[in-house]
Amino acid sequence: MGSVELQGTTGRRSSLEIVNKSGGELKEMNSAKKSNKKSSYFRKFGCLKIEENNEKGSVVETTGEPVNPTHLIIMVNGIVGSAQDWKFAAKQFLKKYPRDVVVHRSKVNSSMLTFDGVDVMGDRLAEEVVSVKKRHPSVQKISFVGHSLGGLIARYAIARLYERDITKEISHESGNCKSDESEDKDNCVQEKSTGTIAGLEPMNFITFATPHLGSRFHKQVPMFCGFYTLEKAAARIAWFLGRTGKHLFLTDVDDGKPPLLFQMTSDSENLNFISALESFKRRVAYANASFDHIVGWCTSSLRRRDELPKRQHLLRHEKYPHIVNVKTTENASPQHEISEVKAYDSKSNYMEEEMIRGLTKLSWERVDVNLSGSMQRFVAHSTIQVKISCINSDGADVVQHMVDNFIL
């Protein structure tokens, strides 16, 4: 037997009622009270609000204030992953930018669905983005964050969502007119190509431990220890991972067409893979310099092996202890026109070189991560994104580095 004081929903005290309650009822009310306290606690940190859409299977995390955020962040999981993998990082975004962002953790490509192939998953993600945008009409900008395979899925999706906008500008700079036949070289009309993603302004395209060059080439999968025999055997049984496995190991040669990942390193008539990437204000590749047994340093950082920094020159960042190198490279030769996929040679070294050339036509920020000294280094592939807080918490500084350098 006991007494309980009831309050109105407005938070003001209502008339006092003394009622008799059974032990079970008291327990239930105490539980509800604790739940209310927990909700008020979260409101102090950016008014965290979680919306579930069971029909579409999507999870959207957004802030309670204001009602009209302007920046949509799409987070994409890796193979056999789920929306839950990005829970920690999503909360960090909301804490840092509580009034500006909507963080959507994609749920259309989870678990066994990640074996369906990069193109199929990319199409699903593109449809999901359009759906989320409709639910948040106030958003004006968009960014993508992908872990592992999620980075490739995002690259395909943005090509689907890319819209090219060509505007003509008057240039008064004497060096900008290339035509000798121009009558007035001081007032030349130039075409300026800009692009949108799903009708929104592209801002940040960020990948974590993504195999941009696939998993077929020499030492791209560290667990094979560089043994060619193991790498060759893995490529032969890539079908075990469904169409995704064939895409990752570049064994999907259909009707004489190049492998999909090879096609994704240039623009084509149907999909503008490079133009879509180029439309973003910045492109960032976070890569594990060591202890990632699934995705190698070269493929995740878009470098040739002789371009990798010397390990002895890697210095830990004072604020982010597991960040050991940050470098921004300018584009080697900017991509300004649609080009057909080049004829390709099935030899691995040729394909790897052409893929690097295609992707590095754009500028990239490369952020190298080293988890040596951490007990969690043996699961570096998951720790870099803090997949599970209690197991991968040492990657929190890497996630914070991403959040702190994010362009709103």
mmCIF file of C-alpha atoms in Angstrom:
data_model
loop_
_atom_site.group_PDB
_atom_site.id
_atom_site.type_symbol
_atom_site.label_atom_id
_atom_site.label_comp_id
_atom_site.label_asym_id
_atom_site.label_seq_id
_atom_site.Cartn_x
_atom_site.Cartn_y
_atom_site.Cartn_z
ATOM 1 C CA MET A 1 0.000 0.000 0.000
ATOM 2 C CA GLY A 2 1.313 3.476 -0.763
ATOM 3 C CA SER A 3 0.564 6.964 -2.008
ATOM 4 C CA VAL A 4 1.445 8.560 -5.348
ATOM 5 C CA GLU A 5 1.325 12.232 -6.367
ATOM 6 C CA LEU A 6 0.036 12.728 -9.926
ATOM 7 C CA GLN A 7 1.052 15.720 -12.105
ATOM 8 C CA GLY A 8 -0.518 17.156 -15.256
ATOM 9 C CA THR A 9 1.115 16.901 -18.639
ATOM 10 C CA THR A 10 2.028 20.587 -18.526
ATOM 11 C CA GLY A 11 4.364 19.950 -15.624
ATOM 12 C CA ARG A 12 2.236 21.938 -13.074
ATOM 13 C CA ARG A 13 1.014 20.178 -9.993
ATOM 14 C CA SER A 14 -2.586 19.047 -10.207
ATOM 15 C CA SER A 15 -4.908 18.397 -7.290
ATOM 16 C CA LEU A 16 -3.445 15.944 -4.807
ATOM 17 C CA GLU A 17 -4.908 12.482 -4.969
ATOM 18 C CA ILE A 18 -4.187 9.756 -2.505
ATOM 19 C CA VAL A 19 -4.914 6.387 -4.036
ATOM 20 C CA ASN A 20 -4.154 2.860 -3.078
ATOM 21 C CA LYS A 21 -1.981 1.004 -5.486
ATOM 22 C CA SER A 22 -0.863 -2.582 -5.707
ATOM 23 C CA GLY A 23 2.836 -3.387 -5.780
ATOM 24 C CA GLY A 24 2.703 -4.131 -9.500
ATOM 25 C CA GLU A 25 1.070 -0.794 -10.327
ATOM 26 C CA LEU A 26 3.608 1.103 -8.230
ATOM 27 C CA LYS A 27 6.430 -0.636 -10.066
ATOM 28 C CA GLU A 28 4.958 0.338 -13.427
ATOM 29 C CA MET A 29 4.575 3.994 -12.401
ATOM 30 C CA ASN A 30 8.116 4.162 -11.021
ATOM 31 C CA SER A 31 9.388 2.795 -14.311
ATOM 32 C CA ALA A 32 7.477 5.475 -16.235
ATOM 33 C CA LYS A 33 8.904 8.133 -13.935
ATOM 34 C CA LYS A 34 12.450 6.976 -14.634
ATOM 35 C CA SER A 35 11.702 7.011 -18.353
ATOM 36 C CA ASN A 36 10.542 10.631 -18.139
ATOM 37 C CA LYS A 37 13.728 11.581 -16.295
ATOM 38 C CA LYS A 38 15.776 9.913 -19.032
ATOM 39 C CA SER A 39 13.898 11.835 -21.727
ATOM 40 C CA SER A 40 14.522 15.134 -19.990
ATOM 41 C CA TYR A 41 18.200 14.248 -19.735
ATOM 42 C CA PHE A 42 18.458 13.750 -23.523
ATOM 43 C CA ARG A 43 16.675 17.058 -24.136
ATOM 44 C CA LYS A 44 19.603 18.824 -22.535
ATOM 45 C CA PHE A 45 21.823 17.465 -25.290
ATOM 46 C CA GLY A 46 20.397 18.930 -28.470
ATOM 47 C CA CYS A 47 16.808 17.770 -28.012
ATOM 48 C CA LEU A 48 17.519 14.343 -29.483
ATOM 49 C CA LYS A 49 14.498 12.962 -31.246
ATOM 50 C CA ILE A 50 14.230 9.577 -32.902
ATOM 51 C CA GLU A 51 11.634 8.937 -35.555
ATOM 52 C CA GLU A 52 10.860 5.400 -36.707
ATOM 53 C CA ASN A 53 9.194 4.724 -40.029
ATOM 54 C CA ASN A 54 8.259 1.066 -39.985
ATOM 55 C CA GLU A 55 6.782 1.114 -43.474
ATOM 56 C CA LYS A 56 10.010 2.236 -45.105
ATOM 57 C CA GLY A 57 12.276 0.598 -42.536
ATOM 58 C CA SER A 58 14.265 3.778 -42.042
ATOM 59 C CA VAL A 59 15.582 5.398 -38.914
ATOM 60 C CA VAL A 60 15.919 9.161 -38.735
ATOM 61 C CA GLU A 61 17.576 10.971 -35.891
ATOM 62 C CA THR A 62 16.968 14.664 -35.732
ATOM 63 C CA THR A 63 16.990 17.486 -33.272
ATOM 64 C CA GLY A 64 13.895 18.784 -31.538
ATOM 65 C CA GLU A 65 14.987 22.389 -32.096
ATOM 66 C CA PRO A 66 14.689 23.981 -34.511
ATOM 67 C CA VAL A 67 11.854 22.473 -36.514
ATOM 68 C CA ASN A 68 13.566 23.335 -39.819
ATOM 69 C CA PRO A 69 17.161 21.972 -39.992
ATOM 70 C CA THR A 70 19.020 22.743 -43.216
ATOM 71 C CA HIS A 71 21.641 19.993 -43.573
ATOM 72 C CA LEU A 72 20.873 16.330 -44.258
ATOM 73 C CA ILE A 73 23.580 13.816 -43.320
ATOM 74 C CA ILE A 74 23.265 10.308 -44.760
ATOM 75 C CA MET A 75 25.236 7.575 -42.952
ATOM 76 C CA VAL A 76 25.754 4.224 -44.701
ATOM 77 C CA ASN A 77 26.848 0.943 -43.076
ATOM 78 C CA GLY A 78 29.236 -1.656 -44.449
ATOM 79 C CA ILE A 79 28.856 -5.340 -45.296
ATOM 80 C CA VAL A 80 26.590 -7.344 -42.973
ATOM 81 C CA GLY A 81 26.093 -4.102 -41.049
ATOM 82 C CA SER A 82 23.082 -2.084 -39.977
ATOM 83 C CA ALA A 83 21.947 1.431 -39.115
ATOM 84 C CA GLN A 84 22.983 0.715 -35.536
ATOM 85 C CA ASP A 85 26.665 0.816 -36.592
ATOM 86 C CA TRP A 86 26.538 4.622 -36.901
ATOM 87 C CA LYS A 87 24.643 5.299 -33.658
ATOM 88 C CA PHE A 88 27.643 6.741 -31.791
ATOM 89 C CA ALA A 89 28.749 9.025 -34.636
ATOM 90 C CA ALA A 90 25.175 10.223 -35.241
ATOM 91 C CA LYS A 91 24.921 11.356 -31.623
ATOM 92 C CA GLN A 92 28.189 13.274 -31.907
ATOM 93 C CA PHE A 93 26.822 15.188 -34.903
ATOM 94 C CA LEU A 94 23.682 16.056 -32.961
ATOM 95 C CA LYS A 95 25.656 17.246 -29.953
ATOM 96 C CA LYS A 96 27.900 19.440 -32.097
ATOM 97 C CA TYR A 97 25.238 20.843 -34.440
ATOM 98 C CA PRO A 98 21.928 20.481 -32.562
ATOM 99 C CA ARG A 99 20.092 23.128 -34.562
ATOM 100 C CA ASP A 100 21.391 22.519 -38.047
ATOM 101 C CA VAL A 101 21.334 18.862 -39.018
ATOM 102 C CA VAL A 102 19.146 15.863 -39.675
ATOM 103 C CA VAL A 103 21.165 12.653 -39.353
ATOM 104 C CA HIS A 104 19.705 9.720 -41.265
ATOM 105 C CA ARG A 105 21.228 6.292 -40.691
ATOM 106 C CA SER A 106 20.327 4.256 -43.764
ATOM 107 C CA LYS A 107 18.531 0.991 -43.123
ATOM 108 C CA VAL A 108 17.702 -0.233 -46.620
ATOM 109 C CA ASN A 109 20.977 -2.167 -46.994
ATOM 110 C CA SER A 110 21.515 -4.196 -43.852
ATOM 111 C CA SER A 111 22.550 -7.727 -42.934
ATOM 112 C CA MET A 112 22.172 -10.178 -45.851
ATOM 113 C CA LEU A 113 20.931 -7.427 -48.175
ATOM 114 C CA THR A 114 24.540 -6.234 -48.374
ATOM 115 C CA PHE A 115 25.275 -9.209 -50.665
ATOM 116 C CA ASP A 116 22.980 -7.893 -53.421
ATOM 117 C CA GLY A 117 25.642 -5.889 -55.243
ATOM 118 C CA VAL A 118 26.891 -2.304 -55.148
ATOM 119 C CA ASP A 119 24.562 -1.187 -57.943
ATOM 120 C CA VAL A 120 21.393 -2.663 -56.422
ATOM 121 C CA MET A 121 22.248 -1.246 -52.994
ATOM 122 C CA GLY A 122 23.137 2.104 -54.531
ATOM 123 C CA ASP A 123 19.736 2.283 -56.201
ATOM 124 C CA ARG A 124 18.002 1.453 -52.925
ATOM 125 C CA LEU A 125 19.975 4.130 -51.095
ATOM 126 C CA ALA A 126 19.155 6.717 -53.769
ATOM 127 C CA GLU A 127 15.430 6.014 -53.372
ATOM 128 C CA GLU A 128 15.765 6.222 -49.598
ATOM 129 C CA VAL A 129 17.479 9.621 -49.805
ATOM 130 C CA VAL A 130 14.675 10.994 -51.961
ATOM 131 C CA SER A 131 12.140 9.702 -49.437
ATOM 132 C CA VAL A 132 13.949 11.266 -46.468
ATOM 133 C CA LYS A 133 14.281 14.569 -48.297
ATOM 134 C CA LYS A 134 10.507 14.683 -48.805
ATOM 135 C CA ARG A 135 9.983 14.262 -45.053
ATOM 136 C CA HIS A 136 12.318 17.194 -44.351
ATOM 137 C CA PRO A 137 11.472 19.911 -46.904
ATOM 138 C CA SER A 138 13.596 22.507 -45.092
ATOM 139 C CA VAL A 139 16.935 20.832 -45.913
ATOM 140 C CA GLN A 140 19.128 22.596 -48.461
ATOM 141 C CA LYS A 141 22.446 20.735 -48.182
ATOM 142 C CA ILE A 142 23.480 17.101 -48.142
ATOM 143 C CA SER A 143 26.499 15.081 -46.979
ATOM 144 C CA PHE A 144 27.357 11.369 -47.010
ATOM 145 C CA VAL A 145 29.375 9.299 -44.545
ATOM 146 C CA GLY A 146 30.087 5.663 -45.434
ATOM 147 C CA HIS A 147 31.945 2.885 -43.655
ATOM 148 C CA SER A 148 33.742 0.202 -45.675
ATOM 149 C CA LEU A 149 31.365 -1.097 -48.382
ATOM 150 C CA GLY A 150 29.032 1.763 -47.440
ATOM 151 C CA GLY A 151 31.428 4.200 -49.101
ATOM 152 C CA LEU A 152 31.065 2.374 -52.433
ATOM 153 C CA ILE A 153 27.290 2.214 -52.067
ATOM 154 C CA ALA A 154 27.234 5.975 -51.446
ATOM 155 C CA ARG A 155 29.429 6.624 -54.505
ATOM 156 C CA TYR A 156 26.974 4.735 -56.706
ATOM 157 C CA ALA A 157 23.936 6.412 -55.125
ATOM 158 C CA ILE A 158 25.213 9.958 -55.645
ATOM 159 C CA ALA A 159 25.727 9.205 -59.338
ATOM 160 C CA ARG A 160 22.046 8.237 -59.480
ATOM 161 C CA LEU A 161 21.035 11.406 -57.639
ATOM 162 C CA TYR A 162 23.355 13.774 -59.483
ATOM 163 C CA GLU A 163 21.841 16.570 -61.537
ATOM 164 C CA ARG A 164 24.064 18.749 -63.689
ATOM 165 C CA ASP A 165 23.379 22.460 -63.893
ATOM 166 C CA ILE A 166 25.212 24.508 -66.519
ATOM 167 C CA THR A 167 25.133 28.266 -66.128
ATOM 168 C CA LYS A 168 26.831 30.839 -68.312
ATOM 169 C CA GLU A 169 29.004 33.458 -66.704
ATOM 170 C CA ILE A 170 30.670 36.560 -68.096
ATOM 171 C CA SER A 171 34.402 36.497 -67.508
ATOM 172 C CA HIS A 172 36.439 39.701 -67.484
ATOM 173 C CA GLU A 173 39.767 37.998 -67.020
ATOM 174 C CA SER A 174 41.901 38.181 -70.122
ATOM 175 C CA GLY A 175 43.420 34.742 -69.567
ATOM 176 C CA ASN A 176 40.139 32.847 -69.549
ATOM 177 C CA CYS A 177 39.207 33.031 -73.230
ATOM 178 C CA LYS A 178 40.894 30.319 -75.217
ATOM 179 C CA SER A 179 39.328 30.990 -78.590
ATOM 180 C CA ASP A 180 41.361 33.185 -80.909
ATOM 181 C CA GLU A 181 38.214 33.983 -82.900
ATOM 182 C CA SER A 182 36.544 35.779 -80.009
ATOM 183 C CA GLU A 183 35.830 39.416 -80.957
ATOM 184 C CA ASP A 184 35.917 40.678 -77.381
ATOM 185 C CA LYS A 185 38.332 38.777 -75.258
ATOM 186 C CA ASP A 186 37.651 40.984 -72.242
ATOM 187 C CA ASN A 187 34.010 39.885 -72.103
ATOM 188 C CA CYS A 188 33.945 36.182 -72.835
ATOM 189 C CA VAL A 189 31.044 33.923 -72.017
ATOM 190 C CA GLN A 190 32.086 30.834 -70.089
ATOM 191 C CA GLU A 191 30.075 27.817 -69.103
ATOM 192 C CA LYS A 192 30.285 26.888 -65.464
ATOM 193 C CA SER A 193 29.170 23.387 -64.496
ATOM 194 C CA THR A 194 27.698 22.860 -61.060
ATOM 195 C CA GLY A 195 25.778 19.919 -59.712
ATOM 196 C CA THR A 196 23.254 18.976 -57.063
ATOM 197 C CA ILE A 197 22.553 15.707 -55.309
ATOM 198 C CA ALA A 198 18.834 14.996 -55.037
ATOM 199 C CA GLY A 199 18.316 18.713 -55.650
ATOM 200 C CA LEU A 200 20.468 19.638 -52.628
ATOM 201 C CA GLU A 201 23.849 21.355 -52.371
ATOM 202 C CA PRO A 202 26.576 18.691 -51.929
ATOM 203 C CA MET A 203 28.927 19.444 -49.022
ATOM 204 C CA ASN A 204 30.927 16.550 -47.489
ATOM 205 C CA PHE A 205 31.599 13.091 -48.911
ATOM 206 C CA ILE A 206 33.396 11.055 -46.244
ATOM 207 C CA THR A 207 34.496 7.415 -46.221
ATOM 208 C CA PHE A 208 35.916 5.254 -43.426
ATOM 209 C CA ALA A 209 38.060 2.251 -44.382
ATOM 210 C CA THR A 210 36.385 1.970 -47.794
ATOM 211 C CA PRO A 211 37.949 -0.330 -50.442
ATOM 212 C CA HIS A 212 37.767 2.269 -53.224
ATOM 213 C CA LEU A 213 39.999 0.152 -55.468
ATOM 214 C CA GLY A 214 38.291 -3.110 -54.616
ATOM 215 C CA SER A 215 39.798 -6.128 -52.850
ATOM 216 C CA ARG A 216 41.423 -7.918 -55.773
ATOM 217 C CA PHE A 217 44.826 -6.341 -56.012
ATOM 218 C CA HIS A 218 48.101 -7.181 -54.307
ATOM 219 C CA LYS A 219 47.914 -6.703 -50.502
ATOM 220 C CA GLN A 220 44.564 -4.905 -50.614
ATOM 221 C CA VAL A 221 43.199 -7.464 -48.116
ATOM 222 C CA PRO A 222 45.796 -7.625 -45.315
ATOM 223 C CA MET A 223 44.480 -10.921 -43.904
ATOM 224 C CA PHE A 224 45.905 -12.678 -46.983
ATOM 225 C CA CYS A 225 49.369 -11.526 -45.872
ATOM 226 C CA GLY A 226 50.325 -10.582 -49.421
ATOM 227 C CA PHE A 227 50.257 -14.185 -50.677
ATOM 228 C CA TYR A 228 49.205 -14.122 -54.318
ATOM 229 C CA THR A 229 47.856 -17.680 -54.107
ATOM 230 C CA LEU A 230 45.419 -16.727 -51.343
ATOM 231 C CA GLU A 231 44.353 -13.560 -53.159
ATOM 232 C CA LYS A 232 43.735 -15.505 -56.354
ATOM 233 C CA ALA A 233 41.758 -18.176 -54.500
ATOM 234 C CA ALA A 234 39.639 -15.505 -52.789
ATOM 235 C CA ALA A 235 38.786 -13.936 -56.141
ATOM 236 C CA ARG A 236 37.608 -17.325 -57.429
ATOM 237 C CA ILE A 237 35.203 -17.836 -54.539
ATOM 238 C CA ALA A 238 34.009 -14.217 -54.454
ATOM 239 C CA TRP A 239 30.536 -15.507 -55.409
ATOM 240 C CA PHE A 240 30.256 -16.582 -51.758
ATOM 241 C CA LEU A 241 29.462 -12.941 -50.973
ATOM 242 C CA GLY A 242 26.889 -12.751 -53.750
ATOM 243 C CA ARG A 243 27.076 -10.061 -56.422
ATOM 244 C CA THR A 244 28.843 -7.829 -53.872
ATOM 245 C CA GLY A 245 31.749 -10.271 -53.720
ATOM 246 C CA LYS A 246 32.098 -10.206 -57.504
ATOM 247 C CA HIS A 247 32.087 -6.410 -57.470
ATOM 248 C CA LEU A 248 34.702 -6.193 -54.710
ATOM 249 C CA PHE A 249 37.046 -8.663 -56.426
ATOM 250 C CA LEU A 250 36.351 -7.196 -59.889
ATOM 251 C CA THR A 251 35.238 -10.523 -61.350
ATOM 252 C CA ASP A 252 31.933 -9.146 -62.660
ATOM 253 C CA VAL A 253 32.811 -9.010 -66.339
ATOM 254 C CA ASP A 254 29.500 -9.155 -68.214
ATOM 255 C CA ASP A 255 29.006 -8.702 -71.964
ATOM 256 C CA GLY A 256 32.546 -7.438 -72.346
ATOM 257 C CA LYS A 257 31.959 -4.518 -69.977
ATOM 258 C CA PRO A 258 34.586 -3.582 -67.399
ATOM 259 C CA PRO A 259 33.974 -4.460 -63.727
ATOM 260 C CA LEU A 260 31.570 -2.102 -61.969
ATOM 261 C CA LEU A 261 34.182 -0.546 -59.648
ATOM 262 C CA PHE A 262 36.330 0.170 -62.705
ATOM 263 C CA GLN A 263 33.365 1.875 -64.388
ATOM 264 C CA MET A 264 32.818 3.960 -61.227
ATOM 265 C CA THR A 265 36.140 5.758 -61.703
ATOM 266 C CA SER A 266 34.931 7.785 -64.690
ATOM 267 C CA ASP A 267 31.789 9.372 -66.104
ATOM 268 C CA SER A 268 29.655 7.553 -68.628
ATOM 269 C CA GLU A 269 26.613 8.470 -70.687
ATOM 270 C CA ASN A 270 24.272 7.004 -68.086
ATOM 271 C CA LEU A 271 25.943 7.739 -64.746
ATOM 272 C CA ASN A 272 28.302 10.594 -63.882
ATOM 273 C CA PHE A 273 30.314 8.954 -61.109
ATOM 274 C CA ILE A 274 33.195 11.442 -61.090
ATOM 275 C CA SER A 275 31.093 14.555 -61.717
ATOM 276 C CA ALA A 276 28.885 13.563 -58.778
ATOM 277 C CA LEU A 277 31.944 13.257 -56.512
ATOM 278 C CA GLU A 278 33.366 16.496 -57.853
ATOM 279 C CA SER A 279 30.194 18.371 -56.920
ATOM 280 C CA PHE A 280 30.979 18.003 -53.197
ATOM 281 C CA LYS A 281 32.845 20.792 -51.421
ATOM 282 C CA ARG A 282 35.215 18.224 -49.927
ATOM 283 C CA ARG A 283 36.017 14.541 -50.187
ATOM 284 C CA VAL A 284 37.632 12.794 -47.225
ATOM 285 C CA ALA A 285 39.107 9.299 -46.909
ATOM 286 C CA TYR A 286 39.826 7.975 -43.403
ATOM 287 C CA ALA A 287 42.116 4.952 -43.563
ATOM 288 C CA ASN A 288 43.674 2.552 -41.068
ATOM 289 C CA ALA A 289 47.437 2.589 -41.480
ATOM 290 C CA SER A 290 47.711 -0.736 -39.671
ATOM 291 C CA PHE A 291 45.770 -3.564 -37.992
ATOM 292 C CA ASP A 292 42.863 -3.398 -40.442
ATOM 293 C CA HIS A 293 42.755 -7.019 -41.624
ATOM 294 C CA ILE A 294 39.892 -6.477 -44.068
ATOM 295 C CA VAL A 295 40.673 -3.298 -46.030
ATOM 296 C CA GLY A 296 44.234 -2.291 -46.864
ATOM 297 C CA TRP A 297 45.820 1.136 -46.430
ATOM 298 C CA CYS A 298 46.258 1.764 -50.174
ATOM 299 C CA THR A 299 42.705 1.062 -51.257
ATOM 300 C CA SER A 300 41.129 2.985 -48.378
ATOM 301 C CA SER A 301 43.387 6.032 -48.779
ATOM 302 C CA LEU A 302 43.474 6.052 -52.607
ATOM 303 C CA ARG A 303 47.254 5.796 -52.882
ATOM 304 C CA ARG A 304 49.806 3.766 -54.743
ATOM 305 C CA ARG A 305 52.024 1.689 -52.483
ATOM 306 C CA ASP A 306 55.051 3.944 -52.983
ATOM 307 C CA GLU A 307 52.936 6.978 -52.031
ATOM 308 C CA LEU A 308 52.171 5.759 -48.525
ATOM 309 C CA PRO A 309 53.809 7.832 -45.755
ATOM 310 C CA LYS A 310 56.727 6.242 -43.940
ATOM 311 C CA ARG A 311 55.489 4.856 -40.639
ATOM 312 C CA GLN A 312 58.360 6.451 -38.725
ATOM 313 C CA HIS A 313 57.161 9.867 -39.933
ATOM 314 C CA LEU A 314 53.631 9.402 -38.593
ATOM 315 C CA LEU A 315 53.083 11.621 -35.561
ATOM 316 C CA ARG A 316 50.080 11.432 -33.254
ATOM 317 C CA HIS A 317 47.794 14.440 -33.132
ATOM 318 C CA GLU A 318 47.677 16.197 -29.776
ATOM 319 C CA LYS A 319 43.869 16.476 -29.704
ATOM 320 C CA TYR A 320 43.082 13.299 -31.659
ATOM 321 C CA PRO A 321 45.652 10.706 -30.492
ATOM 322 C CA HIS A 322 44.848 8.086 -33.136
ATOM 323 C CA ILE A 323 45.080 10.528 -36.060
ATOM 324 C CA VAL A 324 48.658 10.308 -37.307
ATOM 325 C CA ASN A 325 48.583 12.070 -40.660
ATOM 326 C CA VAL A 326 46.284 14.540 -42.422
ATOM 327 C CA LYS A 327 47.025 15.596 -45.967
ATOM 328 C CA THR A 328 44.986 17.315 -48.649
ATOM 329 C CA THR A 329 46.010 16.673 -52.235
ATOM 330 C CA GLU A 330 44.996 18.877 -55.120
ATOM 331 C CA ASN A 331 43.421 17.311 -58.163
ATOM 332 C CA ALA A 332 45.960 16.138 -60.702
ATOM 333 C CA SER A 333 43.838 16.933 -63.742
ATOM 334 C CA PRO A 334 40.266 18.115 -63.069
ATOM 335 C CA GLN A 335 37.397 16.288 -64.734
ATOM 336 C CA HIS A 336 35.211 18.713 -66.692
ATOM 337 C CA GLU A 337 33.678 16.549 -69.373
ATOM 338 C CA ILE A 338 31.874 13.256 -69.750
ATOM 339 C CA SER A 339 34.208 10.518 -70.875
ATOM 340 C CA GLU A 340 33.490 6.986 -71.938
ATOM 341 C CA VAL A 341 34.837 4.116 -69.859
ATOM 342 C CA LYS A 342 38.194 3.306 -71.370
ATOM 343 C CA ALA A 343 39.048 -0.001 -72.891
ATOM 344 C CA TYR A 344 40.522 -2.058 -70.135
ATOM 345 C CA ASP A 345 43.015 -4.811 -69.648
ATOM 346 C CA SER A 346 42.072 -7.534 -67.170
ATOM 347 C CA LYS A 347 45.546 -7.420 -65.652
ATOM 348 C CA SER A 348 45.355 -6.311 -62.036
ATOM 349 C CA ASN A 349 48.170 -3.788 -62.154
ATOM 350 C CA TYR A 350 46.597 -2.005 -65.129
ATOM 351 C CA MET A 351 43.149 -1.804 -63.558
ATOM 352 C CA GLU A 352 44.510 -0.609 -60.231
ATOM 353 C CA GLU A 353 46.479 2.182 -61.874
ATOM 354 C CA GLU A 354 43.567 3.341 -64.026
ATOM 355 C CA MET A 355 41.221 3.352 -61.029
ATOM 356 C CA ILE A 356 43.639 5.441 -58.968
ATOM 357 C CA ARG A 357 44.077 7.889 -61.850
ATOM 358 C CA GLY A 358 40.335 8.240 -62.279
ATOM 359 C CA LEU A 359 39.560 8.878 -58.605
ATOM 360 C CA THR A 360 42.532 11.146 -57.931
ATOM 361 C CA LYS A 361 41.553 13.534 -60.699
ATOM 362 C CA LEU A 362 39.720 15.124 -57.794
ATOM 363 C CA SER A 363 41.222 16.524 -54.611
ATOM 364 C CA TRP A 364 40.971 14.355 -51.490
ATOM 365 C CA GLU A 365 41.680 14.885 -47.825
ATOM 366 C CA ARG A 366 43.456 11.777 -46.597
ATOM 367 C CA VAL A 367 43.325 11.091 -42.867
ATOM 368 C CA ASP A 368 45.502 8.216 -41.656
ATOM 369 C CA VAL A 369 44.581 6.433 -38.437
ATOM 370 C CA ASN A 370 46.883 4.298 -36.297
ATOM 371 C CA LEU A 371 45.411 2.304 -33.404
ATOM 372 C CA SER A 372 48.695 0.704 -32.343
ATOM 373 C CA GLY A 373 48.944 0.640 -28.577
ATOM 374 C CA SER A 374 45.210 0.193 -28.229
ATOM 375 C CA MET A 375 43.694 -3.062 -27.019
ATOM 376 C CA GLN A 376 41.087 -2.577 -29.739
ATOM 377 C CA ARG A 377 43.617 -2.433 -32.577
ATOM 378 C CA PHE A 378 42.828 -5.990 -33.677
ATOM 379 C CA VAL A 379 39.324 -4.864 -34.602
ATOM 380 C CA ALA A 380 40.541 -1.634 -36.199
ATOM 381 C CA HIS A 381 38.120 -1.975 -39.112
ATOM 382 C CA SER A 382 35.196 -1.492 -36.715
ATOM 383 C CA THR A 383 36.950 0.692 -34.153
ATOM 384 C CA ILE A 384 37.623 3.462 -36.684
ATOM 385 C CA GLN A 385 33.867 4.216 -36.735
ATOM 386 C CA VAL A 386 33.069 3.122 -33.124
ATOM 387 C CA LYS A 387 30.695 0.454 -34.384
ATOM 388 C CA ILE A 388 29.935 -0.795 -30.854
ATOM 389 C CA SER A 389 30.687 1.696 -28.089
ATOM 390 C CA CYS A 390 31.762 -0.830 -25.446
ATOM 391 C CA ILE A 391 34.109 -2.667 -27.837
ATOM 392 C CA ASN A 392 35.319 0.058 -30.250
ATOM 393 C CA SER A 393 35.405 3.141 -28.004
ATOM 394 C CA ASP A 394 39.050 3.981 -28.805
ATOM 395 C CA GLY A 395 37.952 5.279 -32.194
ATOM 396 C CA ALA A 396 35.954 8.084 -30.574
ATOM 397 C CA ASP A 397 38.663 10.658 -31.326
ATOM 398 C CA VAL A 398 38.575 9.707 -35.028
ATOM 399 C CA VAL A 399 34.817 10.260 -35.145
ATOM 400 C CA GLN A 400 35.253 13.550 -33.293
ATOM 401 C CA HIS A 401 37.864 14.655 -35.841
ATOM 402 C CA MET A 402 35.290 14.077 -38.597
ATOM 403 C CA VAL A 403 32.609 16.023 -36.707
ATOM 404 C CA ASP A 404 34.911 18.945 -35.835
ATOM 405 C CA ASN A 405 36.073 19.368 -39.437
ATOM 406 C CA PHE A 406 32.636 18.958 -40.978
ATOM 407 C CA ILE A 407 31.487 21.783 -43.272
ATOM 408 C CA LEU A 408 27.970 22.933 -42.532
#
